[in-house]
Amino acid sequence: MVKDQSDRSDDPMRARYEELAELAGSLAHEIKNPLSVIHMNIDLLSEDLLEIDTPISRRCENRVEIVRQQCERMEGLLRDFLKYTRLQDIDLVSGSLNEQIETVLRAYQAQADANDIDIEKYLDADLPSILLHSDSLQAALMNLVKNALEAMEPGGQLWARTYTTRKAVALDLIDTGSGVDDNTVLHMFEPFYSTKDGGSGLGLPTARKIIEAHGGRISVQSELGRGTKFTLEFPVPKRLA
């Protein structure tokens, strides 16, 4: 069964999560600073232990490494969380959606080649410009492309297609990966929801928030064993519509 999860601004669960994220932003700042101090001192302690080569020091070094890894995991989670909570108003300028997706696909071409994944582009040469913020939009596209590549086995294909609809400039990203079940489609844009080991669960919510900050919307269709299709739609500036 193909399940379509569209962007819904009246979702009460999503509104509650976003309110929680905003309220927790200041707490994340407070956690980040002492965690950085802990990480720094763990590194210093590790250096000291290397100078004392005894069975006890080696056991201690193993335990210190576990603490370091957990610190790095928490720092990564905080970075992702702060990106999510800090994304407010962004300055938009006229630009090309084709150029944005081409830049991102070039960045991942080597990874695709290494994994025998074929990337196909079908970009409308007459695509109207949209209002965009290049850095944030590319971050959202990178998240989607990265997820697509990671979902595919060697021999997979990723298609990127741009086109216009009656009211929007659109981008489809279609992969032949493993797909996801209906429950995952239903919850994938919720903060902290993740099916990946060690995942923060903030990549797709942040991508969604970026698209919304552009006045756009994102939807997804997926089927287990067949693949996933993300559709991004951006408004055409009034002077160009």
PDB file of C-alpha atoms in Angstrom:
ATOM      1  CA  MET A   1       0.000   0.000   0.000  1.00  0.00           C
ATOM      2  CA  VAL A   2       1.273   3.464  -0.882  1.00  0.00           C
ATOM      3  CA  LYS A   3       0.857   5.952   1.938  1.00  0.00           C
ATOM      4  CA  ASP A   4       0.885   9.709   1.396  1.00  0.00           C
ATOM      5  CA  GLN A   5       1.853  11.939   4.313  1.00  0.00           C
ATOM      6  CA  SER A   6       1.262  15.577   3.404  1.00  0.00           C
ATOM      7  CA  ASP A   7       2.213  18.671   5.307  1.00  0.00           C
ATOM      8  CA  ARG A   8      -0.623  19.494   7.718  1.00  0.00           C
ATOM      9  CA  SER A   9      -0.433  22.798   9.576  1.00  0.00           C
ATOM     10  CA  ASP A  10      -3.381  21.885  11.847  1.00  0.00           C
ATOM     11  CA  ASP A  11      -1.768  18.732  13.270  1.00  0.00           C
ATOM     12  CA  PRO A  12      -2.157  19.149  17.074  1.00  0.00           C
ATOM     13  CA  MET A  13       0.602  16.646  17.841  1.00  0.00           C
ATOM     14  CA  ARG A  14       3.040  18.524  15.634  1.00  0.00           C
ATOM     15  CA  ALA A  15       2.054  21.845  17.232  1.00  0.00           C
ATOM     16  CA  ARG A  16       2.698  20.390  20.671  1.00  0.00           C
ATOM     17  CA  TYR A  17       6.122  19.094  19.663  1.00  0.00           C
ATOM     18  CA  GLU A  18       7.087  22.439  18.160  1.00  0.00           C
ATOM     19  CA  GLU A  19       6.022  24.276  21.300  1.00  0.00           C
ATOM     20  CA  LEU A  20       8.107  21.878  23.362  1.00  0.00           C
ATOM     21  CA  ALA A  21      11.088  22.398  21.057  1.00  0.00           C
ATOM     22  CA  GLU A  22      10.904  26.163  21.440  1.00  0.00           C
ATOM     23  CA  LEU A  23      10.645  25.954  25.220  1.00  0.00           C
ATOM     24  CA  ALA A  24      13.521  23.488  25.411  1.00  0.00           C
ATOM     25  CA  GLY A  25      15.843  25.556  23.222  1.00  0.00           C
ATOM     26  CA  SER A  26      17.193  27.586  26.122  1.00  0.00           C
ATOM     27  CA  LEU A  27      17.721  24.427  28.165  1.00  0.00           C
ATOM     28  CA  ALA A  28      19.748  22.930  25.316  1.00  0.00           C
ATOM     29  CA  HIS A  29      22.036  25.968  25.436  1.00  0.00           C
ATOM     30  CA  GLU A  30      22.557  25.413  29.163  1.00  0.00           C
ATOM     31  CA  ILE A  31      23.424  21.755  28.605  1.00  0.00           C
ATOM     32  CA  LYS A  32      25.769  22.418  25.683  1.00  0.00           C
ATOM     33  CA  ASN A  33      28.338  24.473  27.598  1.00  0.00           C
ATOM     34  CA  PRO A  34      29.022  22.094  30.527  1.00  0.00           C
ATOM     35  CA  LEU A  35      28.975  19.147  28.117  1.00  0.00           C
ATOM     36  CA  SER A  36      31.738  20.819  26.097  1.00  0.00           C
ATOM     37  CA  VAL A  37      33.763  21.229  29.295  1.00  0.00           C
ATOM     38  CA  ILE A  38      33.262  17.553  30.147  1.00  0.00           C
ATOM     39  CA  HIS A  39      34.371  16.526  26.646  1.00  0.00           C
ATOM     40  CA  MET A  40      37.474  18.708  26.828  1.00  0.00           C
ATOM     41  CA  ASN A  41      38.502  17.272  30.204  1.00  0.00           C
ATOM     42  CA  ILE A  42      37.862  13.722  29.026  1.00  0.00           C
ATOM     43  CA  ASP A  43      40.318  14.374  26.169  1.00  0.00           C
ATOM     44  CA  LEU A  44      42.889  15.724  28.625  1.00  0.00           C
ATOM     45  CA  LEU A  45      42.395  12.752  30.946  1.00  0.00           C
ATOM     46  CA  SER A  46      42.884  10.387  28.016  1.00  0.00           C
ATOM     47  CA  GLU A  47      46.190  12.058  27.173  1.00  0.00           C
ATOM     48  CA  ASP A  48      47.337  11.689  30.780  1.00  0.00           C
ATOM     49  CA  LEU A  49      46.427   8.002  30.848  1.00  0.00           C
ATOM     50  CA  LEU A  50      48.458   7.343  27.708  1.00  0.00           C
ATOM     51  CA  GLU A  51      51.551   8.444  29.615  1.00  0.00           C
ATOM     52  CA  ILE A  52      50.894   5.805  32.296  1.00  0.00           C
ATOM     53  CA  ASP A  53      51.052   2.459  30.525  1.00  0.00           C
ATOM     54  CA  THR A  54      49.736   0.034  33.135  1.00  0.00           C
ATOM     55  CA  PRO A  55      46.900  -2.525  33.115  1.00  0.00           C
ATOM     56  CA  ILE A  56      44.829  -0.207  35.304  1.00  0.00           C
ATOM     57  CA  SER A  57      45.431   2.812  33.061  1.00  0.00           C
ATOM     58  CA  ARG A  58      44.463   0.776  29.998  1.00  0.00           C
ATOM     59  CA  ARG A  59      41.199  -0.275  31.642  1.00  0.00           C
ATOM     60  CA  CYS A  60      40.574   3.337  32.570  1.00  0.00           C
ATOM     61  CA  GLU A  61      41.290   4.438  29.001  1.00  0.00           C
ATOM     62  CA  ASN A  62      38.637   2.040  27.696  1.00  0.00           C
ATOM     63  CA  ARG A  63      36.095   3.530  30.086  1.00  0.00           C
ATOM     64  CA  VAL A  64      37.153   7.053  29.192  1.00  0.00           C
ATOM     65  CA  GLU A  65      36.607   6.218  25.508  1.00  0.00           C
ATOM     66  CA  ILE A  66      33.045   5.108  26.278  1.00  0.00           C
ATOM     67  CA  VAL A  67      32.391   8.408  28.039  1.00  0.00           C
ATOM     68  CA  ARG A  68      33.924  10.331  25.112  1.00  0.00           C
ATOM     69  CA  GLN A  69      31.717   8.537  22.594  1.00  0.00           C
ATOM     70  CA  GLN A  70      28.610   9.312  24.623  1.00  0.00           C
ATOM     71  CA  CYS A  71      29.661  12.967  24.931  1.00  0.00           C
ATOM     72  CA  GLU A  72      30.068  13.177  21.158  1.00  0.00           C
ATOM     73  CA  ARG A  73      26.665  11.559  20.669  1.00  0.00           C
ATOM     74  CA  MET A  74      25.037  14.073  23.021  1.00  0.00           C
ATOM     75  CA  GLU A  75      26.844  16.981  21.345  1.00  0.00           C
ATOM     76  CA  GLY A  76      25.582  15.807  17.958  1.00  0.00           C
ATOM     77  CA  LEU A  77      22.039  15.550  19.289  1.00  0.00           C
ATOM     78  CA  LEU A  78      22.266  19.052  20.749  1.00  0.00           C
ATOM     79  CA  ARG A  79      23.600  20.460  17.460  1.00  0.00           C
ATOM     80  CA  ASP A  80      20.684  18.957  15.567  1.00  0.00           C
ATOM     81  CA  PHE A  81      18.226  20.121  18.197  1.00  0.00           C
ATOM     82  CA  LEU A  82      19.536  23.694  18.185  1.00  0.00           C
ATOM     83  CA  LYS A  83      19.345  23.802  14.386  1.00  0.00           C
ATOM     84  CA  TYR A  84      15.710  22.810  14.698  1.00  0.00           C
ATOM     85  CA  THR A  85      14.808  25.355  17.378  1.00  0.00           C
ATOM     86  CA  ARG A  86      16.798  28.248  15.896  1.00  0.00           C
ATOM     87  CA  LEU A  87      15.205  28.115  12.457  1.00  0.00           C
ATOM     88  CA  GLN A  88      12.934  31.134  12.454  1.00  0.00           C
ATOM     89  CA  ASP A  89      12.600  33.780   9.761  1.00  0.00           C
ATOM     90  CA  ILE A  90      15.192  33.602   6.980  1.00  0.00           C
ATOM     91  CA  ASP A  91      16.043  36.118   4.287  1.00  0.00           C
ATOM     92  CA  LEU A  92      14.872  34.860   0.908  1.00  0.00           C
ATOM     93  CA  VAL A  93      16.259  35.952  -2.444  1.00  0.00           C
ATOM     94  CA  SER A  94      15.341  34.978  -5.990  1.00  0.00           C
ATOM     95  CA  GLY A  95      17.162  31.850  -7.114  1.00  0.00           C
ATOM     96  CA  SER A  96      17.072  28.621  -9.101  1.00  0.00           C
ATOM     97  CA  LEU A  97      15.753  25.410  -7.581  1.00  0.00           C
ATOM     98  CA  ASN A  98      17.558  23.527 -10.358  1.00  0.00           C
ATOM     99  CA  GLU A  99      20.892  24.980  -9.253  1.00  0.00           C
ATOM    100  CA  GLN A 100      20.215  24.053  -5.635  1.00  0.00           C
ATOM    101  CA  ILE A 101      19.464  20.400  -6.327  1.00  0.00           C
ATOM    102  CA  GLU A 102      22.317  20.114  -8.853  1.00  0.00           C
ATOM    103  CA  THR A 103      24.767  21.411  -6.242  1.00  0.00           C
ATOM    104  CA  VAL A 104      23.555  18.864  -3.706  1.00  0.00           C
ATOM    105  CA  LEU A 105      23.620  15.956  -6.166  1.00  0.00           C
ATOM    106  CA  ARG A 106      27.190  16.834  -7.173  1.00  0.00           C
ATOM    107  CA  ALA A 107      28.177  16.702  -3.515  1.00  0.00           C
ATOM    108  CA  TYR A 108      26.820  13.147  -3.234  1.00  0.00           C
ATOM    109  CA  GLN A 109      27.887  11.847  -6.660  1.00  0.00           C
ATOM    110  CA  ALA A 110      31.059  10.198  -5.335  1.00  0.00           C
ATOM    111  CA  GLN A 111      29.096   8.381  -2.623  1.00  0.00           C
ATOM    112  CA  ALA A 112      26.546   7.238  -5.193  1.00  0.00           C
ATOM    113  CA  ASP A 113      29.278   5.998  -7.544  1.00  0.00           C
ATOM    114  CA  ALA A 114      31.020   4.132  -4.720  1.00  0.00           C
ATOM    115  CA  ASN A 115      27.774   2.307  -3.944  1.00  0.00           C
ATOM    116  CA  ASP A 116      26.829   1.674  -7.597  1.00  0.00           C
ATOM    117  CA  ILE A 117      23.779   3.929  -7.379  1.00  0.00           C
ATOM    118  CA  ASP A 118      22.624   5.758 -10.496  1.00  0.00           C
ATOM    119  CA  ILE A 119      21.448   9.371 -10.187  1.00  0.00           C
ATOM    120  CA  GLU A 120      19.152  10.613 -12.944  1.00  0.00           C
ATOM    121  CA  LYS A 121      18.175  14.282 -13.327  1.00  0.00           C
ATOM    122  CA  TYR A 122      15.133  15.544 -15.198  1.00  0.00           C
ATOM    123  CA  LEU A 123      15.286  19.275 -14.575  1.00  0.00           C
ATOM    124  CA  ASP A 124      12.937  21.682 -16.336  1.00  0.00           C
ATOM    125  CA  ALA A 125      15.116  24.192 -18.200  1.00  0.00           C
ATOM    126  CA  ASP A 126      12.278  26.728 -18.112  1.00  0.00           C
ATOM    127  CA  LEU A 127      11.646  26.397 -14.390  1.00  0.00           C
ATOM    128  CA  PRO A 128      10.638  29.747 -12.832  1.00  0.00           C
ATOM    129  CA  SER A 129      12.821  31.217 -10.103  1.00  0.00           C
ATOM    130  CA  ILE A 130      11.685  30.909  -6.501  1.00  0.00           C
ATOM    131  CA  LEU A 131      12.491  32.843  -3.340  1.00  0.00           C
ATOM    132  CA  LEU A 132      15.069  30.852  -1.415  1.00  0.00           C
ATOM    133  CA  HIS A 133      17.791  30.828   1.211  1.00  0.00           C
ATOM    134  CA  SER A 134      20.578  28.798  -0.362  1.00  0.00           C
ATOM    135  CA  ASP A 135      22.354  27.438   2.728  1.00  0.00           C
ATOM    136  CA  SER A 136      19.245  26.261   4.543  1.00  0.00           C
ATOM    137  CA  LEU A 137      17.554  24.873   1.425  1.00  0.00           C
ATOM    138  CA  GLN A 138      20.660  22.896   0.499  1.00  0.00           C
ATOM    139  CA  ALA A 139      20.801  21.539   4.055  1.00  0.00           C
ATOM    140  CA  ALA A 140      17.241  20.252   3.668  1.00  0.00           C
ATOM    141  CA  LEU A 141      17.983  18.732   0.250  1.00  0.00           C
ATOM    142  CA  MET A 142      21.169  17.111   1.542  1.00  0.00           C
ATOM    143  CA  ASN A 143      19.205  15.401   4.282  1.00  0.00           C
ATOM    144  CA  LEU A 144      16.722  13.993   1.775  1.00  0.00           C
ATOM    145  CA  VAL A 145      19.384  12.856  -0.713  1.00  0.00           C
ATOM    146  CA  LYS A 146      21.516  11.311   2.040  1.00  0.00           C
ATOM    147  CA  ASN A 147      18.528   9.376   3.368  1.00  0.00           C
ATOM    148  CA  ALA A 148      17.703   8.165  -0.138  1.00  0.00           C
ATOM    149  CA  LEU A 149      21.234   6.909  -0.795  1.00  0.00           C
ATOM    150  CA  GLU A 150      21.393   5.154   2.566  1.00  0.00           C
ATOM    151  CA  ALA A 151      18.076   3.408   1.865  1.00  0.00           C
ATOM    152  CA  MET A 152      19.320   1.784  -1.358  1.00  0.00           C
ATOM    153  CA  GLU A 153      21.367  -1.294  -2.137  1.00  0.00           C
ATOM    154  CA  PRO A 154      23.952  -1.338  -4.956  1.00  0.00           C
ATOM    155  CA  GLY A 155      22.204  -0.996  -8.294  1.00  0.00           C
ATOM    156  CA  GLY A 156      19.621   1.416  -6.927  1.00  0.00           C
ATOM    157  CA  GLN A 157      18.417   4.542  -8.690  1.00  0.00           C
ATOM    158  CA  LEU A 158      17.644   8.064  -7.527  1.00  0.00           C
ATOM    159  CA  TRP A 159      15.607  10.383  -9.728  1.00  0.00           C
ATOM    160  CA  ALA A 160      15.427  14.158  -9.287  1.00  0.00           C
ATOM    161  CA  ARG A 161      12.721  15.906 -11.286  1.00  0.00           C
ATOM    162  CA  THR A 162      11.703  19.572 -11.306  1.00  0.00           C
ATOM    163  CA  TYR A 163       8.532  20.890 -12.878  1.00  0.00           C
ATOM    164  CA  THR A 164       5.798  23.466 -12.481  1.00  0.00           C
ATOM    165  CA  THR A 165       2.233  22.960 -11.359  1.00  0.00           C
ATOM    166  CA  ARG A 166      -0.620  25.428 -11.571  1.00  0.00           C
ATOM    167  CA  LYS A 167       0.501  27.192  -8.390  1.00  0.00           C
ATOM    168  CA  ALA A 168       3.971  25.938  -7.532  1.00  0.00           C
ATOM    169  CA  VAL A 169       7.494  25.027  -8.535  1.00  0.00           C
ATOM    170  CA  ALA A 170       8.031  21.410  -7.542  1.00  0.00           C
ATOM    171  CA  LEU A 171      10.823  18.906  -6.981  1.00  0.00           C
ATOM    172  CA  ASP A 172      10.397  15.134  -6.798  1.00  0.00           C
ATOM    173  CA  LEU A 173      13.105  12.962  -5.245  1.00  0.00           C
ATOM    174  CA  ILE A 174      12.362   9.301  -5.966  1.00  0.00           C
ATOM    175  CA  ASP A 175      14.487   6.366  -4.808  1.00  0.00           C
ATOM    176  CA  THR A 176      14.286   2.617  -5.321  1.00  0.00           C
ATOM    177  CA  GLY A 177      15.212   1.922  -1.725  1.00  0.00           C
ATOM    178  CA  SER A 178      13.642  -0.227   0.946  1.00  0.00           C
ATOM    179  CA  GLY A 179      10.708   2.094   1.534  1.00  0.00           C
ATOM    180  CA  VAL A 180       9.019   2.537   4.917  1.00  0.00           C
ATOM    181  CA  ASP A 181       5.802   1.312   6.482  1.00  0.00           C
ATOM    182  CA  ASP A 182       2.645   3.343   7.015  1.00  0.00           C
ATOM    183  CA  ASN A 183       3.422   4.051  10.661  1.00  0.00           C
ATOM    184  CA  THR A 184       6.828   5.505   9.786  1.00  0.00           C
ATOM    185  CA  VAL A 185       5.292   7.679   7.065  1.00  0.00           C
ATOM    186  CA  LEU A 186       2.768   8.933   9.600  1.00  0.00           C
ATOM    187  CA  HIS A 187       5.391   9.945  12.165  1.00  0.00           C
ATOM    188  CA  MET A 188       8.587  10.667  10.205  1.00  0.00           C
ATOM    189  CA  PHE A 189       8.222  14.455  10.406  1.00  0.00           C
ATOM    190  CA  GLU A 190       7.758  14.442  14.183  1.00  0.00           C
ATOM    191  CA  PRO A 191      10.784  15.656  16.184  1.00  0.00           C
ATOM    192  CA  PHE A 192      12.834  12.833  17.766  1.00  0.00           C
ATOM    193  CA  TYR A 193      11.106  10.076  15.787  1.00  0.00           C
ATOM    194  CA  SER A 194      13.763   7.884  14.183  1.00  0.00           C
ATOM    195  CA  THR A 195      14.084   4.337  12.874  1.00  0.00           C
ATOM    196  CA  LYS A 196      17.887   4.588  12.663  1.00  0.00           C
ATOM    197  CA  ASP A 197      20.174   3.387  15.438  1.00  0.00           C
ATOM    198  CA  GLY A 198      21.733   6.476  16.969  1.00  0.00           C
ATOM    199  CA  GLY A 199      19.634   8.844  14.859  1.00  0.00           C
ATOM    200  CA  SER A 200      18.549  12.113  16.435  1.00  0.00           C
ATOM    201  CA  GLY A 201      15.143  12.086  14.779  1.00  0.00           C
ATOM    202  CA  LEU A 202      15.561  15.742  13.825  1.00  0.00           C
ATOM    203  CA  GLY A 203      16.743  15.536  10.213  1.00  0.00           C
ATOM    204  CA  LEU A 204      13.349  15.304   8.518  1.00  0.00           C
ATOM    205  CA  PRO A 205      11.565  17.661  10.952  1.00  0.00           C
ATOM    206  CA  THR A 206      14.286  20.244  10.316  1.00  0.00           C
ATOM    207  CA  ALA A 207      14.004  19.739   6.547  1.00  0.00           C
ATOM    208  CA  ARG A 208      10.252  20.211   6.811  1.00  0.00           C
ATOM    209  CA  LYS A 209      10.682  23.371   8.866  1.00  0.00           C
ATOM    210  CA  ILE A 210      13.108  24.765   6.273  1.00  0.00           C
ATOM    211  CA  ILE A 211      10.662  24.074   3.438  1.00  0.00           C
ATOM    212  CA  GLU A 212       7.889  25.752   5.414  1.00  0.00           C
ATOM    213  CA  ALA A 213      10.129  28.775   6.028  1.00  0.00           C
ATOM    214  CA  HIS A 214      10.278  29.078   2.233  1.00  0.00           C
ATOM    215  CA  GLY A 215       6.486  29.152   2.124  1.00  0.00           C
ATOM    216  CA  GLY A 216       6.484  25.625   0.749  1.00  0.00           C
ATOM    217  CA  ARG A 217       5.293  22.177   1.691  1.00  0.00           C
ATOM    218  CA  ILE A 218       6.724  18.665   1.652  1.00  0.00           C
ATOM    219  CA  SER A 219       4.883  15.379   1.232  1.00  0.00           C
ATOM    220  CA  VAL A 220       5.979  11.768   0.992  1.00  0.00           C
ATOM    221  CA  GLN A 221       4.750   8.538  -0.549  1.00  0.00           C
ATOM    222  CA  SER A 222       6.426   5.250   0.288  1.00  0.00           C
ATOM    223  CA  GLU A 223       5.937   1.533  -0.173  1.00  0.00           C
ATOM    224  CA  LEU A 224       7.926  -1.184   1.543  1.00  0.00           C
ATOM    225  CA  GLY A 225      10.224  -2.955  -0.863  1.00  0.00           C
ATOM    226  CA  ARG A 226       9.687  -0.445  -3.671  1.00  0.00           C
ATOM    227  CA  GLY A 227      10.994   2.941  -2.578  1.00  0.00           C
ATOM    228  CA  THR A 228      10.081   6.438  -1.498  1.00  0.00           C
ATOM    229  CA  LYS A 229       9.059   9.652  -3.200  1.00  0.00           C
ATOM    230  CA  PHE A 230       9.408  13.075  -1.588  1.00  0.00           C
ATOM    231  CA  THR A 231       7.685  16.018  -3.249  1.00  0.00           C
ATOM    232  CA  LEU A 232       8.671  19.588  -2.395  1.00  0.00           C
ATOM    233  CA  GLU A 233       6.485  22.451  -3.587  1.00  0.00           C
ATOM    234  CA  PHE A 234       7.462  26.124  -3.492  1.00  0.00           C
ATOM    235  CA  PRO A 235       5.298  29.136  -4.300  1.00  0.00           C
ATOM    236  CA  VAL A 236       6.102  31.081  -7.445  1.00  0.00           C
ATOM    237  CA  PRO A 237       6.818  34.746  -6.571  1.00  0.00           C
ATOM    238  CA  LYS A 238       3.779  36.847  -7.449  1.00  0.00           C
ATOM    239  CA  ARG A 239       5.651  38.922  -9.987  1.00  0.00           C
ATOM    240  CA  LEU A 240       6.562  35.696 -11.806  1.00  0.00           C
ATOM    241  CA  ALA A 241       3.306  33.797 -11.358  1.00  0.00           C
TER     242      ALA A 241
END
